[in-house]
mmCIF file of C-alpha atoms in Angstrom:
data_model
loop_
_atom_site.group_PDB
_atom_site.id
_atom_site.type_symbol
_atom_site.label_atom_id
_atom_site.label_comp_id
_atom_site.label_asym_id
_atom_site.label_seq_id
_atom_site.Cartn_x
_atom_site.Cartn_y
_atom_site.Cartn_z
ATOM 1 C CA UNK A 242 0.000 0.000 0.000
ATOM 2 C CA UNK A 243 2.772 2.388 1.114
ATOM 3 C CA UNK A 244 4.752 1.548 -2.325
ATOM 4 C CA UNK A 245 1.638 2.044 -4.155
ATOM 5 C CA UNK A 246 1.230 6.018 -2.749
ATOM 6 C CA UNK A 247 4.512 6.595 -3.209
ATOM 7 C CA UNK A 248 4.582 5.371 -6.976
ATOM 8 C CA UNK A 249 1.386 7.736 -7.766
ATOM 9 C CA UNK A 250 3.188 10.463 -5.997
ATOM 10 C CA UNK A 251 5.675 10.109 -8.348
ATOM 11 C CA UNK A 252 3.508 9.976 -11.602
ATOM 12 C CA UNK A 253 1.373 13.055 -10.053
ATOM 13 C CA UNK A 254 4.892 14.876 -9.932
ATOM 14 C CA UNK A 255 5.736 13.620 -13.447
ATOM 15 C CA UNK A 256 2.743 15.089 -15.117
ATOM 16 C CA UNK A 257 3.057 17.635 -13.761
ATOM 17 C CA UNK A 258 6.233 18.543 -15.578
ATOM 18 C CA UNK A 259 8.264 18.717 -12.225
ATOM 19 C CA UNK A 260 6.557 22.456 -11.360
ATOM 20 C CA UNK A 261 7.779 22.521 -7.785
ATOM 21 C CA UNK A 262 11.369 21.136 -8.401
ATOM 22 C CA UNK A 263 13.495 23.211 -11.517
ATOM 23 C CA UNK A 264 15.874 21.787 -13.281
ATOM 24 C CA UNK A 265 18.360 25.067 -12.056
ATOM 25 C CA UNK A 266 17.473 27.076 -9.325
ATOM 26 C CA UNK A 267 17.278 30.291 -9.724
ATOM 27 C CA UNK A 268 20.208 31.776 -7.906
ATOM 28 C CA UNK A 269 22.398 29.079 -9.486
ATOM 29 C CA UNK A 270 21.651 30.101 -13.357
ATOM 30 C CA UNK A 271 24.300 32.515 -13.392
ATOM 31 C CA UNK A 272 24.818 32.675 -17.459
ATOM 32 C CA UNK A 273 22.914 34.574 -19.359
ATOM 33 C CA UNK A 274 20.758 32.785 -22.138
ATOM 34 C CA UNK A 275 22.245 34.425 -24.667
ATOM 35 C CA UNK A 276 25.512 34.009 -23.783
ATOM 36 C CA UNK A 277 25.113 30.308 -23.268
ATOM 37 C CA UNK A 278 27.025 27.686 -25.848
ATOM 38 C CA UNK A 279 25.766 24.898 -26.978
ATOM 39 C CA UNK A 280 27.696 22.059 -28.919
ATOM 40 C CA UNK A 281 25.126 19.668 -31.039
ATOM 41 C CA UNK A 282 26.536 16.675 -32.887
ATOM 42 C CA UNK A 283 24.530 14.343 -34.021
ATOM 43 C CA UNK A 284 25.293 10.660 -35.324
ATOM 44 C CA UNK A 285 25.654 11.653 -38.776
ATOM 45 C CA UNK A 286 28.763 14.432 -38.407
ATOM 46 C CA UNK A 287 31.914 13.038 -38.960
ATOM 47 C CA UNK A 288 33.587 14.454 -35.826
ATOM 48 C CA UNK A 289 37.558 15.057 -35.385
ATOM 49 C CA UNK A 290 39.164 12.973 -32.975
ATOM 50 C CA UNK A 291 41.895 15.307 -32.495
ATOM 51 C CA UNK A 292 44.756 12.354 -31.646
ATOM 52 C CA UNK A 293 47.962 14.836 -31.613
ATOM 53 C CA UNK A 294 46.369 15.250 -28.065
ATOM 54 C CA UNK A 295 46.156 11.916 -26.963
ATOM 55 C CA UNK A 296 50.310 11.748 -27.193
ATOM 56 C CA UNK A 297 52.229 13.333 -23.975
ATOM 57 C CA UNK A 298 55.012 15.532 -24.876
ATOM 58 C CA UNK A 299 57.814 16.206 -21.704
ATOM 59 C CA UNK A 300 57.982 19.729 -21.261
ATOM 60 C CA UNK A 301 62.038 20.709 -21.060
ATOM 61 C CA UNK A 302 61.982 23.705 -18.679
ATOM 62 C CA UNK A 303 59.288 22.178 -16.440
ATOM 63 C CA UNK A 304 60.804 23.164 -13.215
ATOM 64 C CA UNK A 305 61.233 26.714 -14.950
ATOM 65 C CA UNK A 306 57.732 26.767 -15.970
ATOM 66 C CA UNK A 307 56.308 25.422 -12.237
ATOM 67 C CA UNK A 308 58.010 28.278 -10.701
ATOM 68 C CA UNK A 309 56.500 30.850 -13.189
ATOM 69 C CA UNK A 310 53.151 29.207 -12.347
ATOM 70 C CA UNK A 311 53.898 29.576 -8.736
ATOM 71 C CA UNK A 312 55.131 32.975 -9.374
ATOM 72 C CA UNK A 313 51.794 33.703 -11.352
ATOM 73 C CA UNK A 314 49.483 32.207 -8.867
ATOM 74 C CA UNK A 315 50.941 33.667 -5.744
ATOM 75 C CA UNK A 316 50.638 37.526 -7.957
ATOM 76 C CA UNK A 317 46.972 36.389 -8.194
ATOM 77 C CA UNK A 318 46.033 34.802 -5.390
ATOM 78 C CA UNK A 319 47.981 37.322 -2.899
ATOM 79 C CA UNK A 320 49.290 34.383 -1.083
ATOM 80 C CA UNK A 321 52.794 34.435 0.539
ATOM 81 C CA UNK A 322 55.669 32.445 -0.021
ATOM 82 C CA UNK A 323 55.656 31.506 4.004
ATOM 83 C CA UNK A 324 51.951 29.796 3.555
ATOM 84 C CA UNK A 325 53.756 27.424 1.297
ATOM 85 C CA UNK A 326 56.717 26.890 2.844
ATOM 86 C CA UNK A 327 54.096 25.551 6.340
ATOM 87 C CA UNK A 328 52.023 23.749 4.038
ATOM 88 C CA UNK A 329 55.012 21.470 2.479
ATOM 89 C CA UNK A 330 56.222 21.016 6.072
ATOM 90 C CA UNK A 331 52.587 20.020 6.840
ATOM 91 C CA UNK A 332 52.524 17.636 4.072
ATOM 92 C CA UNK A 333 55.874 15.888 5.246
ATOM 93 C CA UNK A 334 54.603 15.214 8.616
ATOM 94 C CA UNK A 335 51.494 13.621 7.135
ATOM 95 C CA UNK A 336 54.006 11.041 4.816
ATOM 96 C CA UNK A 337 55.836 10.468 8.078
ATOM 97 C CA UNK A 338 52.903 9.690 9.987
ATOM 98 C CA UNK A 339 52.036 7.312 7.138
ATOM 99 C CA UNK A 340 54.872 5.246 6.995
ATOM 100 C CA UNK A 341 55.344 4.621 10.640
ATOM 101 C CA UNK A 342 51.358 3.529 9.815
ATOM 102 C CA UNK A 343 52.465 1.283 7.297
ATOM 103 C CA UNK A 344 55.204 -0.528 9.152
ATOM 104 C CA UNK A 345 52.451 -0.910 12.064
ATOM 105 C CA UNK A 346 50.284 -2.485 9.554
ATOM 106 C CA UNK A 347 53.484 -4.769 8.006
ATOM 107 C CA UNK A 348 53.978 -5.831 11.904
ATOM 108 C CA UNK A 349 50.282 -6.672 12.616
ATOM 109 C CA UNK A 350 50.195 -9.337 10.184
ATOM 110 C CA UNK A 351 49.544 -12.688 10.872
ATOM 111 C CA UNK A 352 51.522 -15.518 9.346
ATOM 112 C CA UNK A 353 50.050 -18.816 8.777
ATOM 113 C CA UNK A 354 51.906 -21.744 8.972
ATOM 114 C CA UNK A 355 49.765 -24.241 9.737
ATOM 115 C CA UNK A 356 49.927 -25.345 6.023
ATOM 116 C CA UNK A 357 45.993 -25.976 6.240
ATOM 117 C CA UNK A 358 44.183 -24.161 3.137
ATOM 118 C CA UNK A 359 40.929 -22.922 4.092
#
């Protein structure tokens, strides 16, 4: 009885096209109609697969590049160079802490050598 209300609830919802729950809330549709894109392909297009991208290229200067980034991002952000600095030593603990977790975990396990298979 209690599965049947709910499954008419549902249908009464359904035709009525969802009124009382929208697809987007209002204070979430943030782009304008108009400025909205939309991509339609449909099965017919012949669409380019683009596979240059599918092949990784190493970057030469890629510690040059990271510290431009980090440069860039810290101009933007208005974060200091000391946040970073605490947050690497932060992270270092955290590895620490994992390892001695690890060899806790290597030192908890059993050994069987009963030579029964189970």
């Amino acid at each position: 009885m209690c599965v049947q209300f709910l499954i008419e609830s549902l249908f009464g919802l359904r035709r009525a096209k969802f009124q009382d729950h929208p697809a987007v809330q209002p204070e979430l549709d943030l782009v304008e109609e108009e400025d909205q894109l939309s991509h339609e392909v449909s099965l017919s297009d012949e669409i380019d697969p683009e596979i240059a991208l599918d092949i990784f290229k190493p970057d030469p200067q890629f510690t040059e590049n990271e510290k431009h980034y980090e440069e860039l991002k810290n101009q933007m952000l208005g974060e200091d160079s000391d946040d970073n600095d605490a947050s690497d030593a932060e992270e270092d603990s955290d590895d620490e802490e994992e390892d001695e977790s690890e060899e806790e975990e290597e030192k908890m396990k059993i050994k069987d050598e009963t030579e029964t298979k189970i």
